PDB file of C-alpha atoms and ligand atoms in Angstrom:
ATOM      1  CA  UNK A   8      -0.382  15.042   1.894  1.00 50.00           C
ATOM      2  CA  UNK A   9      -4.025  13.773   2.514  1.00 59.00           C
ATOM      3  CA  UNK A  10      -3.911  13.258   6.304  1.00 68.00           C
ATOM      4  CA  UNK A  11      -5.164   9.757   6.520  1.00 83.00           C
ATOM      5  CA  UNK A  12      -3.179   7.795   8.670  1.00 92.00           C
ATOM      6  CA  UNK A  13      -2.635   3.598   8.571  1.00 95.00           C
ATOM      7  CA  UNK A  14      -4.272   3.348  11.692  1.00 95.00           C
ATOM      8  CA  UNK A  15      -7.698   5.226  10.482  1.00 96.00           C
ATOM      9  CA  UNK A  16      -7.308   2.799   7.072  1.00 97.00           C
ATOM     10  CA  UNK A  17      -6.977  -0.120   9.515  1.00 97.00           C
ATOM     11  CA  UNK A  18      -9.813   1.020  11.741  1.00 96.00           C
ATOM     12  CA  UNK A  19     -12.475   1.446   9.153  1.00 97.00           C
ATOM     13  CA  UNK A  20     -11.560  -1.153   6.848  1.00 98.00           C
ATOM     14  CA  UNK A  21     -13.962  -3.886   8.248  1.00 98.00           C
ATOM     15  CA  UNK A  22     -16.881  -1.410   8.647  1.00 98.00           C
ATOM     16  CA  UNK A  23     -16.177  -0.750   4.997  1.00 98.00           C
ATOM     17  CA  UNK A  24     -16.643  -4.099   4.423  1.00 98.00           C
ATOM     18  CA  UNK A  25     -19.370  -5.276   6.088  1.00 98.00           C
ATOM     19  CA  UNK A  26     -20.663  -2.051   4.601  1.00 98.00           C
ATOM     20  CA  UNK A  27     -20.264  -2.151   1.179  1.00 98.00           C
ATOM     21  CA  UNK A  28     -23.097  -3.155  -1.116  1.00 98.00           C
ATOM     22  CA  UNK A  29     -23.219  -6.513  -2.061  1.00 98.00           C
ATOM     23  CA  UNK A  30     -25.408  -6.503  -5.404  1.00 98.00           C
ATOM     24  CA  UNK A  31     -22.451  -4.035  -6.971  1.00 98.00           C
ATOM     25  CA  UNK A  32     -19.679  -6.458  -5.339  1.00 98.00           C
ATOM     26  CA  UNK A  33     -21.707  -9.134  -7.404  1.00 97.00           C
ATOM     27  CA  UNK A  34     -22.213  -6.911 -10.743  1.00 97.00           C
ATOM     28  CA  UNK A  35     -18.137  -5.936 -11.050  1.00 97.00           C
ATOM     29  CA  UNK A  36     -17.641  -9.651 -11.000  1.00 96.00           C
ATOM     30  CA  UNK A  37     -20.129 -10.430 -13.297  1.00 96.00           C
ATOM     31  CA  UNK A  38     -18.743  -7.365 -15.584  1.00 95.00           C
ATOM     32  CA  UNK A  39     -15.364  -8.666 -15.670  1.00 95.00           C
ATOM     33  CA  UNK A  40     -16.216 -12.541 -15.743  1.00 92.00           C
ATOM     34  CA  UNK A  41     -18.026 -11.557 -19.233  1.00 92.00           C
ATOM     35  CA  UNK A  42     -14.695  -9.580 -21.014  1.00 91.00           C
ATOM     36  CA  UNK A  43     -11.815 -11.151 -22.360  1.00 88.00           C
ATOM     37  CA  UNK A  44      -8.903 -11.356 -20.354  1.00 88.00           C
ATOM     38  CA  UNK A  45      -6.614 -10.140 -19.067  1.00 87.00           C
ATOM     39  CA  UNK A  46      -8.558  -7.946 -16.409  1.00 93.00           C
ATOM     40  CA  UNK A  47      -6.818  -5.165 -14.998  1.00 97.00           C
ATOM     41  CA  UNK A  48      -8.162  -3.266 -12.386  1.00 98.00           C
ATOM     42  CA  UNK A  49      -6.808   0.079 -11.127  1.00 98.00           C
ATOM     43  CA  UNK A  50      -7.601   1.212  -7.329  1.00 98.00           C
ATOM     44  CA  UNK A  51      -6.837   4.662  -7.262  1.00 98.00           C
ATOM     45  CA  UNK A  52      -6.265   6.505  -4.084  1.00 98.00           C
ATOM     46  CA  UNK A  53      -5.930   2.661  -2.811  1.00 98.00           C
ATOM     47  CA  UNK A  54      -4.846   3.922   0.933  1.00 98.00           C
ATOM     48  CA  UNK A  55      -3.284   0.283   2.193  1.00 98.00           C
ATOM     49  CA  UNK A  56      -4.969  -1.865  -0.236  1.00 98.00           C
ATOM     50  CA  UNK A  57      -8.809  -2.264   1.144  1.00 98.00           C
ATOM     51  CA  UNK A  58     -10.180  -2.376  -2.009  1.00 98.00           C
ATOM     52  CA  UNK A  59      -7.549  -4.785  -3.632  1.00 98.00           C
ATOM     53  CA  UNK A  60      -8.387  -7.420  -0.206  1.00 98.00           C
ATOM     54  CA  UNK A  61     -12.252  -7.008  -0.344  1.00 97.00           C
ATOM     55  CA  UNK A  62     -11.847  -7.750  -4.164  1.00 97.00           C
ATOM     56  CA  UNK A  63      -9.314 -10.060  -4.824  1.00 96.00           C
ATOM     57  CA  UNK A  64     -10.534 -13.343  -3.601  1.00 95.00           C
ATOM     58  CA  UNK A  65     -13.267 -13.602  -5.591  1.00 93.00           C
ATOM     59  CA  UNK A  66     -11.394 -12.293  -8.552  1.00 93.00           C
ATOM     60  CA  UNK A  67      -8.007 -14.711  -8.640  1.00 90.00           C
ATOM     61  CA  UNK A  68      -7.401 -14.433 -12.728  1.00 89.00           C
ATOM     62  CA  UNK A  69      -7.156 -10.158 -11.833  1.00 96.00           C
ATOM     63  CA  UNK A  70      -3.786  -8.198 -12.401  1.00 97.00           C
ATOM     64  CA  UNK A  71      -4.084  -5.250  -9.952  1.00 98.00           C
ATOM     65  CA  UNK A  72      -2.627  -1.354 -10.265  1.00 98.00           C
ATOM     66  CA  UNK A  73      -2.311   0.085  -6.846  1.00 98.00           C
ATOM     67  CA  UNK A  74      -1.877   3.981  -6.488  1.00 98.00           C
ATOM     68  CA  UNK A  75      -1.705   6.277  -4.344  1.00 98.00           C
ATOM     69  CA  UNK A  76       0.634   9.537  -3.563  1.00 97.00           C
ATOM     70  CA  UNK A  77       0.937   8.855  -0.155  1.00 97.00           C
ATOM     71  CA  UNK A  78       4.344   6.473   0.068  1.00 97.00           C
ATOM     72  CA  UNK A  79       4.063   5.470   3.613  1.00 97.00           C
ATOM     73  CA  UNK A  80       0.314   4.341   2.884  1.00 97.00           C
ATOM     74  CA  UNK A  81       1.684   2.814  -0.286  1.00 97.00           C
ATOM     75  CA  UNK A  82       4.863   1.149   1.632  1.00 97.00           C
ATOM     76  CA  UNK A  83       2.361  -0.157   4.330  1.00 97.00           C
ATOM     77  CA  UNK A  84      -0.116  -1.798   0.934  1.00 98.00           C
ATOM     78  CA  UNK A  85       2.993  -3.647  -0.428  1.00 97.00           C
ATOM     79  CA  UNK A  86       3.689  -5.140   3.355  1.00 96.00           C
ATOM     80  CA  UNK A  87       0.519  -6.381   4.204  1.00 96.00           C
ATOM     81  CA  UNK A  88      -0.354  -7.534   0.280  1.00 96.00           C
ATOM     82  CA  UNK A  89       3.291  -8.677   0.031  1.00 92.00           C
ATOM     83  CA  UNK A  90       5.083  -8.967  -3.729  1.00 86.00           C
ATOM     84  CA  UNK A  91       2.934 -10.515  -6.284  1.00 91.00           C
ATOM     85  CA  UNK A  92       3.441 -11.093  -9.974  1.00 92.00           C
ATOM     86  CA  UNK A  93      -0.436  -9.604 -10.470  1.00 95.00           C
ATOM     87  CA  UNK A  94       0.007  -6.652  -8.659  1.00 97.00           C
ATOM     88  CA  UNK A  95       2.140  -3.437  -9.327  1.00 97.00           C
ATOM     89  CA  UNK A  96       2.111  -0.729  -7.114  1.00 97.00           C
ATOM     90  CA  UNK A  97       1.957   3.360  -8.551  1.00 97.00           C
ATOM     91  CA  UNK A  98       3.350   6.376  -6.415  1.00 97.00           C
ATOM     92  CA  UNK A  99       0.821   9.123  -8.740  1.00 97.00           C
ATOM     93  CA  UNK A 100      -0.931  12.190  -7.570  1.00 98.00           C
ATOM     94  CA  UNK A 101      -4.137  11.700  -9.424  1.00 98.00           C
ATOM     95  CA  UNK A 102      -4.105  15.271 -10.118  1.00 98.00           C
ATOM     96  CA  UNK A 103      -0.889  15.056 -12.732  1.00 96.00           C
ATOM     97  CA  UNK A 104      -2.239  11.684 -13.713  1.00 92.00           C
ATOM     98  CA  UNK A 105      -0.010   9.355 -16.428  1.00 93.00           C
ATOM     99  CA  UNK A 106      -2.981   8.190 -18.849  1.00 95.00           C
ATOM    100  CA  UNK A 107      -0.633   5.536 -19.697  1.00 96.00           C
ATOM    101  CA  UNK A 108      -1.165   3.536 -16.259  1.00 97.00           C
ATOM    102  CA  UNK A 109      -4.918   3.296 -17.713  1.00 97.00           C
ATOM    103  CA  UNK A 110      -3.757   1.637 -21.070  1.00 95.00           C
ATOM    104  CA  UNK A 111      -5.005  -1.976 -20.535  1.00 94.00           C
ATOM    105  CA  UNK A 112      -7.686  -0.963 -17.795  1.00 97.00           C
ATOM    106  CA  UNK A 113     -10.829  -2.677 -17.802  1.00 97.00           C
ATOM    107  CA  UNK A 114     -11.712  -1.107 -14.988  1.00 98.00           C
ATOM    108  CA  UNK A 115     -11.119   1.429 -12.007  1.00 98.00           C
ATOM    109  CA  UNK A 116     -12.238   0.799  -8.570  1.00 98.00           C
ATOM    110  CA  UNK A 117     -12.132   3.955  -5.821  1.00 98.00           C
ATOM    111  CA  UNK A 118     -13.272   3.342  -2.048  1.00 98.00           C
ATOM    112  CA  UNK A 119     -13.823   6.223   0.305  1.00 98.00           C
ATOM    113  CA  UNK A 120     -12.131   8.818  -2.448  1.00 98.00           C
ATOM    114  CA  UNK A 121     -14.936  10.328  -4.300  1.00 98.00           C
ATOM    115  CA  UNK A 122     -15.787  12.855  -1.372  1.00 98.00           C
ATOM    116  CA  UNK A 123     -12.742  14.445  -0.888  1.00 98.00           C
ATOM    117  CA  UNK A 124     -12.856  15.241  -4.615  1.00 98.00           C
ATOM    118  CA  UNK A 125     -14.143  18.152  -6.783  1.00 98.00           C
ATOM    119  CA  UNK A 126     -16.494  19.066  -9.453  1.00 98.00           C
ATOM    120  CA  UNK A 127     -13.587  19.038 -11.758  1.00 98.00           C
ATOM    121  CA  UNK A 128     -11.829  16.684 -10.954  1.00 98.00           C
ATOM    122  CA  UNK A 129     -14.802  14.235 -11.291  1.00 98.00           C
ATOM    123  CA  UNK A 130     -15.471  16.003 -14.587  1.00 98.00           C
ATOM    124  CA  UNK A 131     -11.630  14.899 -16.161  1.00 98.00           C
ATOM    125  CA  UNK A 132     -11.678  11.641 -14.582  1.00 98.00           C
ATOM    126  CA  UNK A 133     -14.902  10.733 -16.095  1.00 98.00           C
ATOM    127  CA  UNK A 134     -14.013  11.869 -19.428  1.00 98.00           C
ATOM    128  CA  UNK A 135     -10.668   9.582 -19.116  1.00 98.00           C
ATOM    129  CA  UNK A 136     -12.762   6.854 -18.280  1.00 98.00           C
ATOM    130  CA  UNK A 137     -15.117   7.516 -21.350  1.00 98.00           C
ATOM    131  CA  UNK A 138     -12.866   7.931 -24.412  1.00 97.00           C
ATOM    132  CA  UNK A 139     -11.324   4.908 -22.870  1.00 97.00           C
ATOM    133  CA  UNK A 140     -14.594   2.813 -22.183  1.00 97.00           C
ATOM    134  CA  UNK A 141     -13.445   1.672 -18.729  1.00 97.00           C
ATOM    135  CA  UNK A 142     -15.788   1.048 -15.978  1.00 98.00           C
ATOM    136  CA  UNK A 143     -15.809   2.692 -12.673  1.00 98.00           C
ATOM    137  CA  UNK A 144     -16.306   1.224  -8.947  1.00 98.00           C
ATOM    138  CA  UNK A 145     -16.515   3.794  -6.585  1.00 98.00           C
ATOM    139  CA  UNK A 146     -17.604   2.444  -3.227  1.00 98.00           C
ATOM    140  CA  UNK A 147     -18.041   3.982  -0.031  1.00 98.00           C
ATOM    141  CA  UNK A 148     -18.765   8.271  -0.875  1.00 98.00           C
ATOM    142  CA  UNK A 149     -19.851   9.851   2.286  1.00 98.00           C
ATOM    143  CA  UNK A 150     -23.685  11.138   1.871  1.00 98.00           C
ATOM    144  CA  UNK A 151     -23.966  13.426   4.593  1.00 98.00           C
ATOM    145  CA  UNK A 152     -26.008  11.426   7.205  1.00 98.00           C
ATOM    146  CA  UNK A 153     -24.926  10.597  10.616  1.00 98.00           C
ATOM    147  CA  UNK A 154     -27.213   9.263  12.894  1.00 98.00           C
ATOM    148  CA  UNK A 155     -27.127   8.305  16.575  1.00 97.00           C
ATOM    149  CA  UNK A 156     -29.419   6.104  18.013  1.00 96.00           C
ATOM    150  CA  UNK A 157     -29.102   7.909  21.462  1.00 95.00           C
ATOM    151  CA  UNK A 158     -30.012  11.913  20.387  1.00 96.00           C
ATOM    152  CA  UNK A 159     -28.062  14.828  21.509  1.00 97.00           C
ATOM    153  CA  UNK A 160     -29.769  18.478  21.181  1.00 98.00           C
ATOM    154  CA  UNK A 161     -26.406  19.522  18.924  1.00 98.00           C
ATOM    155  CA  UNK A 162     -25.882  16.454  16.833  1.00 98.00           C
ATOM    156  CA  UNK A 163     -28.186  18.136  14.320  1.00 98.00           C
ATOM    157  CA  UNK A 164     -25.509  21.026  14.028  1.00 98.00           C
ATOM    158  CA  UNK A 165     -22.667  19.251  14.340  1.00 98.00           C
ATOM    159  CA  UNK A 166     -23.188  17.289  11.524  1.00 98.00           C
ATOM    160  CA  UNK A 167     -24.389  20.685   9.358  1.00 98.00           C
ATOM    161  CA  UNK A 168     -20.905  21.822  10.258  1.00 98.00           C
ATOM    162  CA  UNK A 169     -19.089  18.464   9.698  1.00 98.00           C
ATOM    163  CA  UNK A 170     -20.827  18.284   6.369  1.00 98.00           C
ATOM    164  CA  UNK A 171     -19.558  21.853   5.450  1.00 98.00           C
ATOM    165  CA  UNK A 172     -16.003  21.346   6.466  1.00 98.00           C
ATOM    166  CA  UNK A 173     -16.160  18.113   3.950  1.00 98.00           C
ATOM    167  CA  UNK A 174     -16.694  20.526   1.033  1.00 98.00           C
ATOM    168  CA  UNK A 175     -13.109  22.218   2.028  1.00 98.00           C
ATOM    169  CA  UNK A 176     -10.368  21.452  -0.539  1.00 98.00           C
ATOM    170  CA  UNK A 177      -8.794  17.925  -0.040  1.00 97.00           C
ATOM    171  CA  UNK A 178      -6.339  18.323  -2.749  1.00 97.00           C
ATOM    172  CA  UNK A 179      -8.606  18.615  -5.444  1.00 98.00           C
ATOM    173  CA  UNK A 180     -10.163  21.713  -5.342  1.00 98.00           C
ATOM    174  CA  UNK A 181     -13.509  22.310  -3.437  1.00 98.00           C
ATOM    175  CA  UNK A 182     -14.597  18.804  -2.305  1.00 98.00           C
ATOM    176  CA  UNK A 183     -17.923  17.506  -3.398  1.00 98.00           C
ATOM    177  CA  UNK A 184     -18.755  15.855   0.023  1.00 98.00           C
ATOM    178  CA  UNK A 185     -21.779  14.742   0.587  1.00 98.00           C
ATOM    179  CA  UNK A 186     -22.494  15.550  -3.101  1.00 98.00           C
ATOM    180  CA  UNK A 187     -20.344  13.233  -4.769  1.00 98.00           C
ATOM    181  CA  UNK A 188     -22.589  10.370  -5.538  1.00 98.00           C
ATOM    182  CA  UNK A 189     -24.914  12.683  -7.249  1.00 98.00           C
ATOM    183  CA  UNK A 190     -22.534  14.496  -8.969  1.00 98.00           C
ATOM    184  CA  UNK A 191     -20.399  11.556 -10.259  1.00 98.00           C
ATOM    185  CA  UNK A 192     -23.374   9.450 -11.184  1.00 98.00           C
ATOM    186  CA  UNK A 193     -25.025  12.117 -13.327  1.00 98.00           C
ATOM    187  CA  UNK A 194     -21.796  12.842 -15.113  1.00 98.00           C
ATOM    188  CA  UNK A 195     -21.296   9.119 -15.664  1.00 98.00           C
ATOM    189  CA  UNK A 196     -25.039   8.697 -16.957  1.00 98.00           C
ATOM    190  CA  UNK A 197     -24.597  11.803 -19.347  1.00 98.00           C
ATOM    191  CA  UNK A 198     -21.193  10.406 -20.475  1.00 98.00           C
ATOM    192  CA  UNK A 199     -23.176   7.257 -21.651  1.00 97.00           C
ATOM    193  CA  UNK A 200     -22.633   4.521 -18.555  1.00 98.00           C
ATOM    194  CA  UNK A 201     -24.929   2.808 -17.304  1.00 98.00           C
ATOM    195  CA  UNK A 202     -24.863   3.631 -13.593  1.00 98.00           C
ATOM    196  CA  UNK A 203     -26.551   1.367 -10.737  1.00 98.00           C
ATOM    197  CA  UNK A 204     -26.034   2.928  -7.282  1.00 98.00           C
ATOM    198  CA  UNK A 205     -26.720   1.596  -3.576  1.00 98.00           C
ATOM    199  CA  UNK A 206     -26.690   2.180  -0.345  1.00 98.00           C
ATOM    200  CA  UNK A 207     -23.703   1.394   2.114  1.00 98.00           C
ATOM    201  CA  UNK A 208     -24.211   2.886   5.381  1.00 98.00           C
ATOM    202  CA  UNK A 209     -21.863   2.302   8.502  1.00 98.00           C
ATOM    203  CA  UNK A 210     -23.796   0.703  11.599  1.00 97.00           C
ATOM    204  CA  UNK A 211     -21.833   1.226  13.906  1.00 97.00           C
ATOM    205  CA  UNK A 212     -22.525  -1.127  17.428  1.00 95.00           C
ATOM    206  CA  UNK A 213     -20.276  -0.620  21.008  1.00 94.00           C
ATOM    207  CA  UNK A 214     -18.490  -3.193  19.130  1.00 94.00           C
ATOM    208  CA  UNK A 215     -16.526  -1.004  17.133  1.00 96.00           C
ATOM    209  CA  UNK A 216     -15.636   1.282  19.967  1.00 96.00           C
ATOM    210  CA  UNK A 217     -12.049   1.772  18.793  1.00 96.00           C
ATOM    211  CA  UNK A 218     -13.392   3.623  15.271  1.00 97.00           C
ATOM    212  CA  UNK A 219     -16.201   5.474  16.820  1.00 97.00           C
ATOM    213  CA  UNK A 220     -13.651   7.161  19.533  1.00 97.00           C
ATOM    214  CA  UNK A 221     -11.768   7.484  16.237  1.00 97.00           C
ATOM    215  CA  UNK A 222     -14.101   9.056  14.314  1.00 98.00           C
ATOM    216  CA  UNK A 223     -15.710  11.237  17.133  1.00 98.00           C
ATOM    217  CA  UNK A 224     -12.249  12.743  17.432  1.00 97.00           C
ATOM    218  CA  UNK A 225     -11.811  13.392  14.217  1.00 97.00           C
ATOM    219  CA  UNK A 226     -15.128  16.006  14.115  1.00 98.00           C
ATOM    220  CA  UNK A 227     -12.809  18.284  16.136  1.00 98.00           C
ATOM    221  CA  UNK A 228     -10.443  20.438  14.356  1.00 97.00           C
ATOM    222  CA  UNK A 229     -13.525  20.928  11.616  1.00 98.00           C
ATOM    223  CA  UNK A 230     -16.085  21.673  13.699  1.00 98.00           C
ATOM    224  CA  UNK A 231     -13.223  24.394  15.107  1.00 98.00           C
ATOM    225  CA  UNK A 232     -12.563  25.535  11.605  1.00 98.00           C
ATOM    226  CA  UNK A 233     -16.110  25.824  10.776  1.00 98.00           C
ATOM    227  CA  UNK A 234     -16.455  27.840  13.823  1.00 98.00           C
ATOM    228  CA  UNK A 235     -20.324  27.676  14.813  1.00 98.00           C
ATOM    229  CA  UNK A 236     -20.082  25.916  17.699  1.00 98.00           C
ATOM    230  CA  UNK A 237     -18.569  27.472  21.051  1.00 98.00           C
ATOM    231  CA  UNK A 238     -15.495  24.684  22.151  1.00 98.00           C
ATOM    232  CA  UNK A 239     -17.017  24.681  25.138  1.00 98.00           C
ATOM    233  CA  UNK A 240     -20.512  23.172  23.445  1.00 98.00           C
ATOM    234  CA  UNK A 241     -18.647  21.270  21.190  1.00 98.00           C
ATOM    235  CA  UNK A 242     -16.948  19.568  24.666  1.00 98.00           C
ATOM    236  CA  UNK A 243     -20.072  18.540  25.863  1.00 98.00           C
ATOM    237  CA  UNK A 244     -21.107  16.958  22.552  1.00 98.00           C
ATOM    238  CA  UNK A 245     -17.891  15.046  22.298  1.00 98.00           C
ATOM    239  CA  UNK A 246     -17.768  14.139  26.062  1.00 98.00           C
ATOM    240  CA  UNK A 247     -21.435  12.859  25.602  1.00 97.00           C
ATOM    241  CA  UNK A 248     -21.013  11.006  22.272  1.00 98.00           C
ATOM    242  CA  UNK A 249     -17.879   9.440  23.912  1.00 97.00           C
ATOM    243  CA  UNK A 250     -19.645   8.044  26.508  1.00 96.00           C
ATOM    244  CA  UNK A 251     -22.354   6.674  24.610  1.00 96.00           C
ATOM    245  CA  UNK A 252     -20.083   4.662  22.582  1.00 96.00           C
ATOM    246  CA  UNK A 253     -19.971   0.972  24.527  1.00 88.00           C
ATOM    247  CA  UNK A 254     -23.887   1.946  25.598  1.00 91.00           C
ATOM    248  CA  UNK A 255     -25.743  -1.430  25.103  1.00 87.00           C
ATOM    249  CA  UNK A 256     -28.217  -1.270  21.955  1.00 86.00           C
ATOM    250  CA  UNK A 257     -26.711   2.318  20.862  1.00 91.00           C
ATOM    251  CA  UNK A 258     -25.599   2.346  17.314  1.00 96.00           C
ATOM    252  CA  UNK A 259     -24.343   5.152  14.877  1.00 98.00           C
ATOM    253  CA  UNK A 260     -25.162   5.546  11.273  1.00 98.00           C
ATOM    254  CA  UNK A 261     -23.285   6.655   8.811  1.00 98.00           C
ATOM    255  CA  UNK A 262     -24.353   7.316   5.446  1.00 98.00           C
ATOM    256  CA  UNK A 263     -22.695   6.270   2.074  1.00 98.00           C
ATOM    257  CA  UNK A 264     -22.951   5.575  -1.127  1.00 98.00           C
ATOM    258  CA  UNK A 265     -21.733   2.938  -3.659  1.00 98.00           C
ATOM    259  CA  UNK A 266     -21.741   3.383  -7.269  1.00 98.00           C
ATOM    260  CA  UNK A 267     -20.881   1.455 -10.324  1.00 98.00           C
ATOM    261  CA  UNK A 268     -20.644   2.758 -13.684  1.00 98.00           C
ATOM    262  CA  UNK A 269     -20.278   0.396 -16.361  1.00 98.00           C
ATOM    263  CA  UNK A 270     -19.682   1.405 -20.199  1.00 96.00           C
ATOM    264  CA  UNK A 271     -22.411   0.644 -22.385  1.00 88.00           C
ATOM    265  CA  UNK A 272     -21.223  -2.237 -25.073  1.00 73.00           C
TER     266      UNK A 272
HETATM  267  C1  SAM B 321     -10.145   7.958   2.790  1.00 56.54           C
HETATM  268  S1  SAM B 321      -8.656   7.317   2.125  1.00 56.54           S
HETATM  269  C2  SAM B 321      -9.257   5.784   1.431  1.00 56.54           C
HETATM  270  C3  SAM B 321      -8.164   4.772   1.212  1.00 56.54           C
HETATM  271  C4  SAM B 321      -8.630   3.404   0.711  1.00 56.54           C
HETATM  272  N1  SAM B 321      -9.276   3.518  -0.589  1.00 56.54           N
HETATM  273  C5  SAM B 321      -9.535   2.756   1.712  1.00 56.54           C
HETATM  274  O1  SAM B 321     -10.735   2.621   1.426  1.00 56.54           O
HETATM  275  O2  SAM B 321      -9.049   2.383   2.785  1.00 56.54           O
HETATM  276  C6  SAM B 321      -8.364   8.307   0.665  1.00 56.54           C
HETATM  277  C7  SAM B 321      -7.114   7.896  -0.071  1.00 56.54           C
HETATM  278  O3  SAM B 321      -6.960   8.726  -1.224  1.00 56.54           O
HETATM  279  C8  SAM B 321      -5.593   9.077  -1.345  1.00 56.54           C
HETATM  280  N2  SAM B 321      -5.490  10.340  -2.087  1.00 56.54           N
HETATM  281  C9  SAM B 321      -6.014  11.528  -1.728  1.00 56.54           C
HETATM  282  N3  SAM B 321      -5.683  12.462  -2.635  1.00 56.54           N
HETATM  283  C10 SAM B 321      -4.933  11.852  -3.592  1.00 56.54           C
HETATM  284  C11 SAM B 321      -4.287  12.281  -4.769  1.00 56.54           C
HETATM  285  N4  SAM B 321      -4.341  13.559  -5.154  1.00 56.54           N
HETATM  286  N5  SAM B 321      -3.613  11.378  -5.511  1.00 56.54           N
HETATM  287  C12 SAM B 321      -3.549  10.068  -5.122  1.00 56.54           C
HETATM  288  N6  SAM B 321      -4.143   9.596  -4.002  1.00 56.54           N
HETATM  289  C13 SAM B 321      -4.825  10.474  -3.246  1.00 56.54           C
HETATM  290  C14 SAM B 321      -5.122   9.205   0.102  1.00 56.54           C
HETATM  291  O4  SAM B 321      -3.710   9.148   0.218  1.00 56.54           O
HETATM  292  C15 SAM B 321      -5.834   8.039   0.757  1.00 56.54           C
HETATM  293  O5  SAM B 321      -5.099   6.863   0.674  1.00 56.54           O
END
């Protein structure tokens, strides 16, 4: 089980959005519009299908591979995508992954995965990708910088403790965190890809109050784990950053990464 809950996938999904890098958005299409059809892209770890709606419209001739271990995320995908003849959905733990599935792949797309993942991981996956020669979008990998426009004296430690907690084991082994980007670009420019990355940070205004109470809740249980911070500090942080949230002109950041890895011809 990963954790991440429909309403979270909901919540974010237009911050994603707006978030995402455009220039990469433009190079997929531009990848894809110059191979011969048919174009199959797989979204792995696809959550409810962000990727596949953020994608899709400017890609109509795509067939689409959905997966994702998590049935009720899957279950809630195929409702709001409803049944198409381009799309099939996969129930796969990308840990005992069927190579198969990648047969007629051109290529993968990922969005918000690459962080929870590990060294390892990242170091099979790419090699799948390479003997293959299929191209990887991986959008949205947490870089480790959150920043509040309105400063707190803890935020500093917080996120130091947030960041830790990230490089727990998601299912994958010790996560890369705030690491991933470099990681998985390096191994992607060493496997022979050429590899563009940008920038995709969150800016996050009072009006997206309902995912920054979200998210400020969510620090919690791993600042707790990490175990630095007295609950009784870590109260007044929360109580603080709560209030700030609807404060007029206040805005949080939070860093990411997009990458795209693209085989050479
Ligand atoms: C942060 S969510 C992102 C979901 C979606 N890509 C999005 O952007 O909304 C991470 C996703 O990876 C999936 N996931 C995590 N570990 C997985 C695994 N071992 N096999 C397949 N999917 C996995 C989770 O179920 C979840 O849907």
């Amino acid at each position: 089980m990963s954790g991440f809950e429909t309403n979270w996938l909901t919540l974010r999904e237009p911050a994603d959005r707006d978030a995402r890098a455009e220039s990469l958005l433009e190079m997929v299409h531009a990848h894809l519009s110059a191979l011969p059809p048919p174009h199959v892209i797989m979204d792995i770890g696809c959550g409810t299908g962000s990727t596949y709606r953020t994608l899709s419209p400017a890609l109509p001739e795509a067939a689409w591979k959905l997966l994702d271990y998590e049935t009720v995320l899957l279950d809630e995908a195929k409702r709001e995508i409803g049944a198409r003849d381009n799309i099939e959905f996969h129930c796969q733990d990308l840990n005992k992954l069927d190579e198969t599935l990648f047969d007629d792949v051109a290529i993968v797309t990922a969005s918000a995965l690459f962080d929870l993942c590990s060294g390892q991981f990242c170091s099979r996956f790419v090699d799948l990708l390479t003997r293959r020669k299929i191209g990887l979008y991986a959008a949205l990998n947490y870089d480790g910088v959150i920043d509040w426009s309105v400063d707190h004296p803890l935020d500093k430690q917080v996120v130091a403790d947030f960041n830790r907690h990230q490089q727990s084991d998601k299912g994958f082994g010790p996560a890369l965190g705030p690491d991933a980007s470099d990681h998985l670009s390096a191994l992607c420019e060493a496997s022979g890809f050429t590899v563009k990355t940008a920038s995709s940070p969150w800016r996050l205004d009072p009006e997206t109050a309902e995912l920054q109470n979200e998210f400020l809740l969510g620090f919690s249980r791993p600042i707790h784990e990490i175990g630095n911070i007295s609950d009784a500090d870590f109260k007044g942080w929360l109580d603080f950053r709560l209030s700030h949230i609807g404060v007029k002109n206040s805005v949080c950041t939070v860093g990411h990464t997009d990458i795209l890895a693209l085989p050479r011809t």
